[in-house]
GROMACS .gro file of C-alpha atoms in nm:
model
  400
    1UNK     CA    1   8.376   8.725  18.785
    2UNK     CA    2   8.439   9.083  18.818
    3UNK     CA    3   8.696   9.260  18.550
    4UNK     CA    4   8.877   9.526  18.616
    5UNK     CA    5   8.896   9.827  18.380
    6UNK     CA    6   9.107  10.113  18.298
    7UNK     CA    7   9.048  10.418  18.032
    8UNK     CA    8   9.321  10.425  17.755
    9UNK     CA    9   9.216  10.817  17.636
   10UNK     CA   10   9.055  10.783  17.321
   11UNK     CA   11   9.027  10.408  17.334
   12UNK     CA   12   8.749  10.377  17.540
   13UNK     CA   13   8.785  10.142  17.845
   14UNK     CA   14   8.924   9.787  17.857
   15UNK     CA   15   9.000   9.509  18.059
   16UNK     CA   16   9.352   9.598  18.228
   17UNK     CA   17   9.613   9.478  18.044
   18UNK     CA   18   9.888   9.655  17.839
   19UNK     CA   19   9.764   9.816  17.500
   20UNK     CA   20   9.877   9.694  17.183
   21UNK     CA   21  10.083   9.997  16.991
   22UNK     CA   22   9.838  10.139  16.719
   23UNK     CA   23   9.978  10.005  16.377
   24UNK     CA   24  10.126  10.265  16.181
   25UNK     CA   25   9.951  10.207  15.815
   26UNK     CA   26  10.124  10.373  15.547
   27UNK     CA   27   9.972  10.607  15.399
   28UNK     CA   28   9.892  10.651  14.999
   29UNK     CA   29  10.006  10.961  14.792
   30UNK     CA   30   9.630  11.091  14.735
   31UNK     CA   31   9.366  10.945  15.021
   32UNK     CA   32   9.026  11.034  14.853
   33UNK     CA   33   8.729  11.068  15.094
   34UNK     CA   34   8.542  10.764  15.158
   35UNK     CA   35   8.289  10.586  15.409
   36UNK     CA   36   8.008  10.863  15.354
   37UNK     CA   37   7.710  10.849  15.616
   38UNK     CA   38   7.406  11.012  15.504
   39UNK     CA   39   7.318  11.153  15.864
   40UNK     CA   40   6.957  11.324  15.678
   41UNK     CA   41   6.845  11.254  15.283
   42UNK     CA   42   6.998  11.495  15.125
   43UNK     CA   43   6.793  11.678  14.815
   44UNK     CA   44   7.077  11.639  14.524
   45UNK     CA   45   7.320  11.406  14.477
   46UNK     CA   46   7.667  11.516  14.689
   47UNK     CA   47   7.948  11.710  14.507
   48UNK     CA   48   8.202  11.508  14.447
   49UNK     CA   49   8.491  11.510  14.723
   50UNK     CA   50   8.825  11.704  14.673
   51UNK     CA   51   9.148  11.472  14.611
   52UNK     CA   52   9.416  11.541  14.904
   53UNK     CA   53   9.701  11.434  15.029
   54UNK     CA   54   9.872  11.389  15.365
   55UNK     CA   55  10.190  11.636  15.397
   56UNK     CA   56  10.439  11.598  15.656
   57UNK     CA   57  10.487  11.956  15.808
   58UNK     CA   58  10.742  11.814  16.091
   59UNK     CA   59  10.830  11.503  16.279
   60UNK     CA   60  10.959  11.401  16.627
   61UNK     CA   61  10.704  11.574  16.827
   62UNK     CA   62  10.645  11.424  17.155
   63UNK     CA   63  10.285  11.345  17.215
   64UNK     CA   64  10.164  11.677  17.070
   65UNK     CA   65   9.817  11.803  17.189
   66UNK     CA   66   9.730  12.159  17.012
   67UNK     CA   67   9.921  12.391  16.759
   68UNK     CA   68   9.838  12.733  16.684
   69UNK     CA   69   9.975  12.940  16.373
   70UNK     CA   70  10.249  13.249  16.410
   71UNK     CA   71  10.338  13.475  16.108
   72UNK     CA   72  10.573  13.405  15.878
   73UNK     CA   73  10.439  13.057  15.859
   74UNK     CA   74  10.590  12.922  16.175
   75UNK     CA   75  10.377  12.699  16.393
   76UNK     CA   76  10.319  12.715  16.812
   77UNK     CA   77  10.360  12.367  16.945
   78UNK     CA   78  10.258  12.220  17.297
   79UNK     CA   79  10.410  11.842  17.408
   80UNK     CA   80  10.208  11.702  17.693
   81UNK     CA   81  10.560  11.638  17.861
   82UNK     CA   82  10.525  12.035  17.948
   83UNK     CA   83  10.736  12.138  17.653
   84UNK     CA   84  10.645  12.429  17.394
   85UNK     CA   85  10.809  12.428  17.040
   86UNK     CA   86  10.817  12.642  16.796
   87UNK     CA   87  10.857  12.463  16.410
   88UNK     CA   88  10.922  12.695  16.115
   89UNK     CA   89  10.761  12.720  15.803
   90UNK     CA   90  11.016  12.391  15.643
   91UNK     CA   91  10.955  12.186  15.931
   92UNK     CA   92  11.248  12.209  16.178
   93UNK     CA   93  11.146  12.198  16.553
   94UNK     CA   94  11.293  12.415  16.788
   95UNK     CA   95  11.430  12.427  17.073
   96UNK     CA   96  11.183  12.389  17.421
   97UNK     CA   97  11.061  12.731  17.517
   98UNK     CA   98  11.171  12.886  17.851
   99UNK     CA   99  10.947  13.042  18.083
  100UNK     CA  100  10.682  12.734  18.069
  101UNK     CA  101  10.525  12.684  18.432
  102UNK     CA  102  10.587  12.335  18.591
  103UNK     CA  103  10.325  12.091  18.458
  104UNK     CA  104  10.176  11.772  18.602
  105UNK     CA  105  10.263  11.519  18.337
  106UNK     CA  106  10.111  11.201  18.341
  107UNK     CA  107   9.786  10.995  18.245
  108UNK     CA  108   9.631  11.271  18.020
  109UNK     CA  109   9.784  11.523  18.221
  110UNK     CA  110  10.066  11.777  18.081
  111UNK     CA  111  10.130  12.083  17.829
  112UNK     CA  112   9.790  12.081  17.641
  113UNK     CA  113   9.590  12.332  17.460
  114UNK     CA  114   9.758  12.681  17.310
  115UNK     CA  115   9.612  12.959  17.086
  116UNK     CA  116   9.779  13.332  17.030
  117UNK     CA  117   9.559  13.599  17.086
  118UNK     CA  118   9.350  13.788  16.856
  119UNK     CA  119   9.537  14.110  16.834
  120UNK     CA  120   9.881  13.860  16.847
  121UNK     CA  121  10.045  14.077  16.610
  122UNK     CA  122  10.055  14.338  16.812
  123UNK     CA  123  10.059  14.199  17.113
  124UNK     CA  124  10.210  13.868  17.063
  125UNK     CA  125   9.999  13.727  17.353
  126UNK     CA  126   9.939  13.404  17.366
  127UNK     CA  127   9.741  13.149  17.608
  128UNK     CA  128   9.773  12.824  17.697
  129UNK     CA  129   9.588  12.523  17.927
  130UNK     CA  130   9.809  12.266  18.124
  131UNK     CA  131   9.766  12.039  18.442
  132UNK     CA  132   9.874  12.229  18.743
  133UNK     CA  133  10.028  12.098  19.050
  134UNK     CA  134   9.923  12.169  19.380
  135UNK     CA  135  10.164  12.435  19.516
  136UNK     CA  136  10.417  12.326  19.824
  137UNK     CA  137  10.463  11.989  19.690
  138UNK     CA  138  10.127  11.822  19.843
  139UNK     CA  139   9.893  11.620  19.616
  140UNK     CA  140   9.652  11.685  19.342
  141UNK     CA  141   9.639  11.854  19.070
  142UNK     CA  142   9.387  12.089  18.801
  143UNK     CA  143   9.365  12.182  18.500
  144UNK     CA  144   9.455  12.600  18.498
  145UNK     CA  145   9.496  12.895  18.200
  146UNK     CA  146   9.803  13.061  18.187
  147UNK     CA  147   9.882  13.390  17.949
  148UNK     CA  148  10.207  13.533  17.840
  149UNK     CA  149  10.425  13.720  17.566
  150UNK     CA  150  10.632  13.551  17.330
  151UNK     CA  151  10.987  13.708  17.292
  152UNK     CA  152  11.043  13.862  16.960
  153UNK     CA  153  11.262  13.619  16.871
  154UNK     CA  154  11.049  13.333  16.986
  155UNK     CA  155  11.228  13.183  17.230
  156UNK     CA  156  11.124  13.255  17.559
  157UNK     CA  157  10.785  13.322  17.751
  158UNK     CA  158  10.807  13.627  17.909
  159UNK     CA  159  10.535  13.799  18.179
  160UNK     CA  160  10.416  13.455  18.239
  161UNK     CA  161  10.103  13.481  18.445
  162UNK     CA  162   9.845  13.225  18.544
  163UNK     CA  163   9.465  13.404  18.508
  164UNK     CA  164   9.287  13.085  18.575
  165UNK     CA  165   9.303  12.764  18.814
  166UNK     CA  166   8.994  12.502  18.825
  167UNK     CA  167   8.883  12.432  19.146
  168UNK     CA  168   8.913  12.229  19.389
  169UNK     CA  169   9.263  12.012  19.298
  170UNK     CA  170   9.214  11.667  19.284
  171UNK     CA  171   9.400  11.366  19.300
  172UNK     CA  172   9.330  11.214  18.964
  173UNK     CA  173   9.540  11.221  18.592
  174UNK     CA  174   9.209  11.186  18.400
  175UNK     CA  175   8.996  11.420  18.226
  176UNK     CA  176   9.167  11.745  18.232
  177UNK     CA  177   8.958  11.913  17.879
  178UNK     CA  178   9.113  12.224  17.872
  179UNK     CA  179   9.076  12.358  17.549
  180UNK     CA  180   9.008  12.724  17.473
  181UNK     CA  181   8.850  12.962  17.215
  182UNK     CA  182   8.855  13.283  17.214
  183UNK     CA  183   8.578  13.548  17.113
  184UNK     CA  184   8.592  13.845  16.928
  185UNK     CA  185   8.543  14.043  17.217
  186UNK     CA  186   8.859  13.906  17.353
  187UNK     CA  187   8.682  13.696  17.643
  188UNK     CA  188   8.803  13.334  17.698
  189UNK     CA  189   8.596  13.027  17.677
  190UNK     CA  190   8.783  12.715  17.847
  191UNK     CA  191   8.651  12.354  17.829
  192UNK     CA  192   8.674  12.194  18.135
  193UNK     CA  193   8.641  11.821  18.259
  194UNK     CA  194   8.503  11.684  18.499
  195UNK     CA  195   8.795  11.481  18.625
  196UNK     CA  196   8.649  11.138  18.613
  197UNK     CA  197   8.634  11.027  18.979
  198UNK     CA  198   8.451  11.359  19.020
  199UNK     CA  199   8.143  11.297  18.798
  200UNK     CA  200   7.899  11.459  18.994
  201UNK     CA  201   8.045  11.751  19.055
  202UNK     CA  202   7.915  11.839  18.683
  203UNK     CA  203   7.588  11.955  18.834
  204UNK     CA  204   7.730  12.172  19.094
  205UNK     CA  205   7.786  12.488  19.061
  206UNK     CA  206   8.046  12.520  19.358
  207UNK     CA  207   8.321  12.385  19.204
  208UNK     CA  208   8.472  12.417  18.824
  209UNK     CA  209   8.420  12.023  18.705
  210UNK     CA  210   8.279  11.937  18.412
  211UNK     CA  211   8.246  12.304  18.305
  212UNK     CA  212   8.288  12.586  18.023
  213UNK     CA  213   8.383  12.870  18.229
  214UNK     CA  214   8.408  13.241  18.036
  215UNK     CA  215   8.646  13.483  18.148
  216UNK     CA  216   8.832  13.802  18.071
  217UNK     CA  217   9.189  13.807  17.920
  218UNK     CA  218   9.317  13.871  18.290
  219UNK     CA  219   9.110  13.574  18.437
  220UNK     CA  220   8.839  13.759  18.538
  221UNK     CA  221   8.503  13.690  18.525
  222UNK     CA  222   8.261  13.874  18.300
  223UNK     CA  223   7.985  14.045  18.494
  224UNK     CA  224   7.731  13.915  18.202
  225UNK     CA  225   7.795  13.565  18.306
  226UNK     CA  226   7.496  13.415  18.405
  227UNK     CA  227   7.624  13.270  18.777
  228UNK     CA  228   7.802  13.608  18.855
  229UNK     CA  229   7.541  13.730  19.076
  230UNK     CA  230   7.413  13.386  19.241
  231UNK     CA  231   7.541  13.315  19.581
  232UNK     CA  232   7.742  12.972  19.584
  233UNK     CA  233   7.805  12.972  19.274
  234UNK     CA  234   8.148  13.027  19.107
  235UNK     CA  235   8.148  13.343  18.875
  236UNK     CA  236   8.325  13.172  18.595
  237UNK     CA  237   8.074  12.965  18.503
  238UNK     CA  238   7.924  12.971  18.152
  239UNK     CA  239   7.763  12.625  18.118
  240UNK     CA  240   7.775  12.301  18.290
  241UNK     CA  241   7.682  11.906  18.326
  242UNK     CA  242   7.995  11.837  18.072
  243UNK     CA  243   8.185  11.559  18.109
  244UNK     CA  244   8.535  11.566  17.905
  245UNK     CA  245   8.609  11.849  17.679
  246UNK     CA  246   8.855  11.768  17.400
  247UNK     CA  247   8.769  12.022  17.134
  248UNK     CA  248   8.657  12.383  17.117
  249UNK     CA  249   8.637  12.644  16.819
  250UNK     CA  250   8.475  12.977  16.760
  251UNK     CA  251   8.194  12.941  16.476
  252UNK     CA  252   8.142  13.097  16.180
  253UNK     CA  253   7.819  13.207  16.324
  254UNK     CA  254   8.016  13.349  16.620
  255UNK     CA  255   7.913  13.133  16.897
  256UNK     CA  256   8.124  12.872  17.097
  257UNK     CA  257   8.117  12.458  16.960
  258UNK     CA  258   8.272  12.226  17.157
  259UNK     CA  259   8.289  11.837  17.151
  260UNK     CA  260   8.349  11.633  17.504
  261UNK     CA  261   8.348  11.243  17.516
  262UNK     CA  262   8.100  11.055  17.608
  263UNK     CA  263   8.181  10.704  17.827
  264UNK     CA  264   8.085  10.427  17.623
  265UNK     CA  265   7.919  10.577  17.361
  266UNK     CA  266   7.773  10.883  17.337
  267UNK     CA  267   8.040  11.178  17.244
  268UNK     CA  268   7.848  11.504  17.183
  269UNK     CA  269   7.909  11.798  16.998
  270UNK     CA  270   7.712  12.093  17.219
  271UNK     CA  271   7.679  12.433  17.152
  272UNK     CA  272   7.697  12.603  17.535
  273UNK     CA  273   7.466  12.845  17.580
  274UNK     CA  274   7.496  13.075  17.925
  275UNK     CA  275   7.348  12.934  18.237
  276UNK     CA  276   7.234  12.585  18.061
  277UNK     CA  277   7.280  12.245  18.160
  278UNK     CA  278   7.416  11.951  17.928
  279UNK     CA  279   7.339  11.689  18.165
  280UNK     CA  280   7.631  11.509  18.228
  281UNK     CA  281   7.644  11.231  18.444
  282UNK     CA  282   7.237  11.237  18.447
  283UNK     CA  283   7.148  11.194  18.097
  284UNK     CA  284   7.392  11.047  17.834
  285UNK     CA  285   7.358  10.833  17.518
  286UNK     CA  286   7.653  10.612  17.641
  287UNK     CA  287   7.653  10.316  17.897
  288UNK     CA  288   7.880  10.201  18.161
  289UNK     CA  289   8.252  10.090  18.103
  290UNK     CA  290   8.197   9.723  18.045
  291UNK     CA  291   7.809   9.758  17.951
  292UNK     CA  292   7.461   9.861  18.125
  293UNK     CA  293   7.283  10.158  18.194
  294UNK     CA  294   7.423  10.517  18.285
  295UNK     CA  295   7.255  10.786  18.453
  296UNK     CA  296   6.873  10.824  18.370
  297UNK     CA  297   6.897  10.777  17.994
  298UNK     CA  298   6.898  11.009  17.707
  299UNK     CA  299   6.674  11.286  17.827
  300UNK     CA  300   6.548  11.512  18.144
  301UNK     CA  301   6.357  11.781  18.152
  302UNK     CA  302   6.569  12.111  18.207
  303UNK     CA  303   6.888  11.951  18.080
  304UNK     CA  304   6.991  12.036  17.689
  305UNK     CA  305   7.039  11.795  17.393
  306UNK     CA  306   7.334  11.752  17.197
  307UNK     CA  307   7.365  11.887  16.847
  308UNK     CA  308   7.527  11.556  16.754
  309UNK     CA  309   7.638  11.255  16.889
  310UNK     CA  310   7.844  10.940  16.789
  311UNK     CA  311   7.750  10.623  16.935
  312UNK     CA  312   7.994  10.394  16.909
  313UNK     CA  313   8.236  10.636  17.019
  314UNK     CA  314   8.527  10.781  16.786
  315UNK     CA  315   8.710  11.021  17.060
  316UNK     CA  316   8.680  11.333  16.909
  317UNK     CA  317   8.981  11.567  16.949
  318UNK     CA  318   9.049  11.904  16.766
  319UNK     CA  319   8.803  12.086  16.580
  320UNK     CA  320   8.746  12.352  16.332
  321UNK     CA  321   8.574  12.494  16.089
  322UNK     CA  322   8.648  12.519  15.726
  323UNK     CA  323   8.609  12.877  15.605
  324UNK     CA  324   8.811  12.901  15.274
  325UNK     CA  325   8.771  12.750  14.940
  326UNK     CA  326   9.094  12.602  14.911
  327UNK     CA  327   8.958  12.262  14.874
  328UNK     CA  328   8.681  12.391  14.654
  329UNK     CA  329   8.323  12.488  14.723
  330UNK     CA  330   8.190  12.202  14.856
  331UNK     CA  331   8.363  12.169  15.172
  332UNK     CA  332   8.352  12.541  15.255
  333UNK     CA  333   8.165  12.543  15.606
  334UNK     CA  334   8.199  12.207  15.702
  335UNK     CA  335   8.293  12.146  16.072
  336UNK     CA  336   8.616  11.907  16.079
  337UNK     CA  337   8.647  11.714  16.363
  338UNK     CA  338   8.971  11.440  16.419
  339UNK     CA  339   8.916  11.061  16.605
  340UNK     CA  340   9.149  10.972  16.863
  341UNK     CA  341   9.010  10.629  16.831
  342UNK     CA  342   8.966  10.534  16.439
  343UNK     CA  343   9.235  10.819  16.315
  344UNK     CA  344   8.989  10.960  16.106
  345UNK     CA  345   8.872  11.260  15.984
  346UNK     CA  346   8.547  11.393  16.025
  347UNK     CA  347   8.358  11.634  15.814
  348UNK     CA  348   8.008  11.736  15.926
  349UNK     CA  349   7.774  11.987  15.703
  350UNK     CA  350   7.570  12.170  15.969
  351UNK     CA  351   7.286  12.389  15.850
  352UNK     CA  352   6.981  12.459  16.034
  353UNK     CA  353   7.090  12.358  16.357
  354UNK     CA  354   7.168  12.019  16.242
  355UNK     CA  355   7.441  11.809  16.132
  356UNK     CA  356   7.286  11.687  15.766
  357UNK     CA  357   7.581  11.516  15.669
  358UNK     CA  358   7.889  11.351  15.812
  359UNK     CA  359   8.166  11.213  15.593
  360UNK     CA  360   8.483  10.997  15.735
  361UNK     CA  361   8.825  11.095  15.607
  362UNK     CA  362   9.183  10.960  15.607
  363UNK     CA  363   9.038  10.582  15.687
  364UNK     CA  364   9.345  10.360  15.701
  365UNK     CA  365   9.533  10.639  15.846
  366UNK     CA  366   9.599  10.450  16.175
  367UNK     CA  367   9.729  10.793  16.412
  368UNK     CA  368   9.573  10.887  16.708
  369UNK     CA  369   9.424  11.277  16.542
  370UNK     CA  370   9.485  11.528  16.814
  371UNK     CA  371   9.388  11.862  16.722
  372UNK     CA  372   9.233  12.019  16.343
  373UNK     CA  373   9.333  12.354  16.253
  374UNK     CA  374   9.270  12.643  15.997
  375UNK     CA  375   9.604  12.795  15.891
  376UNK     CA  376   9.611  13.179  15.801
  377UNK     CA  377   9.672  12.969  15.427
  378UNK     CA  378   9.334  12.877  15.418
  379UNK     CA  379   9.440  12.468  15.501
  380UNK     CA  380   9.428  12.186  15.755
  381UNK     CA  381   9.652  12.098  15.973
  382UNK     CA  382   9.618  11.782  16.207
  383UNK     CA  383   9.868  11.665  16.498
  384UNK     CA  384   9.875  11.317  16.530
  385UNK     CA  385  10.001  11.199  16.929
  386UNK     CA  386  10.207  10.947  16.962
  387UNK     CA  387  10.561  10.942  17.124
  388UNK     CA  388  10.690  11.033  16.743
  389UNK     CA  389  10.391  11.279  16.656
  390UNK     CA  390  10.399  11.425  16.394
  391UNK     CA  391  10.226  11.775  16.207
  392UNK     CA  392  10.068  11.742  15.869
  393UNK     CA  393   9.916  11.946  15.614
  394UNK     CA  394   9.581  11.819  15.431
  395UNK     CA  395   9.710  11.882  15.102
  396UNK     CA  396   9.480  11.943  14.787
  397UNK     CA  397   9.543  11.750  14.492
  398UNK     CA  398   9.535  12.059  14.294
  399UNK     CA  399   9.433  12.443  14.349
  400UNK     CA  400   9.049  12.515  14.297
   0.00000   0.00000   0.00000
């Protein structure tokens, strides 16, 4: 008998029926790193791992998706609802911004991804990705980029302008991506989904699914993109064949990472190089929702590899990478990524174009991890979604 299924972001798919709440495990003072996977033999034994702790930087966030860092030690908050926050350096949450665009909340639809510019101090630009409504009131929705100044007393958006809307607008409240990264030459890398339903559209270059588009900080697009020139084709367009986008970061190395989900199976972290494809819904190391084969299988010629995959899934969201030593040496260049699914924590040592290592953190945590950012402090901060989200601090048990 057939079974219907739904997607529960982060959860994978299952048979439709309400989802149990995730249990809230309490977590102990100092959580010290365990569940190590040896991803390649390493040639010495590991340094041992840093002792941290959990710190509460504020509670009562409603389902909060990214947070970037303002001086003075105050924190930019997005709430999927469509609400922006800002939470000051003792944890108290503001007020909701004005000057926020209407948002199309629902399914993994909303408020999402934020960052402040690179020159924010003097600018105090900042940029955000949210679900955008069809104008005039008629049906669908995409996922679009939106730039603006925030007031010198932080409470307002002001010369709110949107630079960037995916096309076409689509009926759907599933697989939005829209996370950003920004170069040092100012340009704008987005992470784009594919919007589910719209799974093909990922190998078409007529339409802004299941794409990492690259444009200018006024929405235009760079004439060195690699589709600028090529008739059909939208301008925007760095890479394509991704599926759903949920973290993006600059690298120390000064190219774009990114991380989408895979279906069942088969997440990817993919480093998006101009004019290649990542293969999506062709080639994938995940199956069908409910089991058998997707696509072609795990490789076509033409169509990139990932850097990394996890298979079974652990819905990566957030990512960043650890620059400072403020949780010693040994974890200074490790890519962090956060699980949606497991509430983990996961630290990857990349070298030579490979992940060599991969250690889980925070097991037993039992929060859905959002986003993973470096603070202008040198530490990690995670945002855990739920309807009581909260922002914490990775703590070190003691300075280096």
């Amino acid at each position: 008998m057939a079974r219907e299924y739904k997607e529960v972001e982060g959860m994978g798919w299952t048979p439709n029926r309400p989802v149990a709440p995730l249990h809230k495990a309490q977590l102990a003072l100092f959580l010290i790193v365990t569940g190590t996977q040896t991803v390649t033999h390493a040639q010495n034994a590991p340094a041992p791992a840093p002792a941290v702790s959990l710190v509460p930087v504020a509670t009562g966030l409603a389902h909060p998706w990214a947070v970037a860092f303002l001086p003075g030690g105050q924190f930019l908050v997005t709430e999927r609802p469509g609400r922006l926050r800002v939470v000051s350096a003792t944890g108290q949450v503001g007020p909701a911004l004005a000057g926020v665009p209407p948002v199309a909340a629902g399914g993994q639809g909303g408020l999402l991804d934020v960052v402040t510019d690179n020159d924010f101090a003097r600018t105090r630009r900042i940029y955000f990705c949210f679900a955008e409504p069809a104008a005039g009131g008629t049906a669908g929705n995409s996922a679009a980029v939106a730039r603006a100044t925030l007031s010198a007393d932080a409470s307002r958006l002001q010369d709110m302008r949107i630079i960037f809307s995916q096309r076409p607008k689509v009926e759907s409240a599933l697989h939005f991506g829209c996370r950003i990264a920004q170069a040092s030459d100012g340009n704008l890398f987005v992470a784009l989904g594919e919007r589910y339903h719209r799974k093909d559209d990922a190998q078409k270059l007529d339409n802004h699914h299941g794409k990492v588009i690259r444009i200018t900080p006024d929405g235009a697009a760079p004439p060195d993109n690699p589709y600028v020139k090529q008739p059909g084709a939208l301008p925007e367009i760095w890479s394509y064949g991704h599926r759903n986008p949920q973290g993006a970061t600059m690298g120390p190395d000064g190219k774009l990472w990114m991380h989408e989900h895979g279906p069942q199976g088969g997440d990817e972290i993919n480093l998006p190089q101009p004019g290649r494809n990542y293969g999506w819904p062709v080639i994938t190391y995940g199956e069908n929702y409910g089991g058998g084969k997707m696509g072609e299988g795990t490789a076509r010629a033409g169509m990139e590899q990932p850097l990394h995959q996890w298979t079974p899934s652990i819905a990566p969201s957030g990512m960043a990478f650890l620059t400072s030593t403020r949780y010693g040496t040994a974890w200074q260049g490790s890519l962090f990524v956060g699980s949606l699914k497991f509430g983990t924590l996961h630290r990857l040592e990349v070298a030579g174009g490979k992940v060599q290592k991969e250690e889980r953190l925070l097991q037993g945590n039992g929060e859905r991890i959002r986003d993973v950012r470096q603070g202008p402090d040198g530490l990690l901060y995670l945002l855990t979604d739920s309807p009581q989200g909260r922002l914490l601090r990775l703590q070190p048990a003691a300075a280096p």
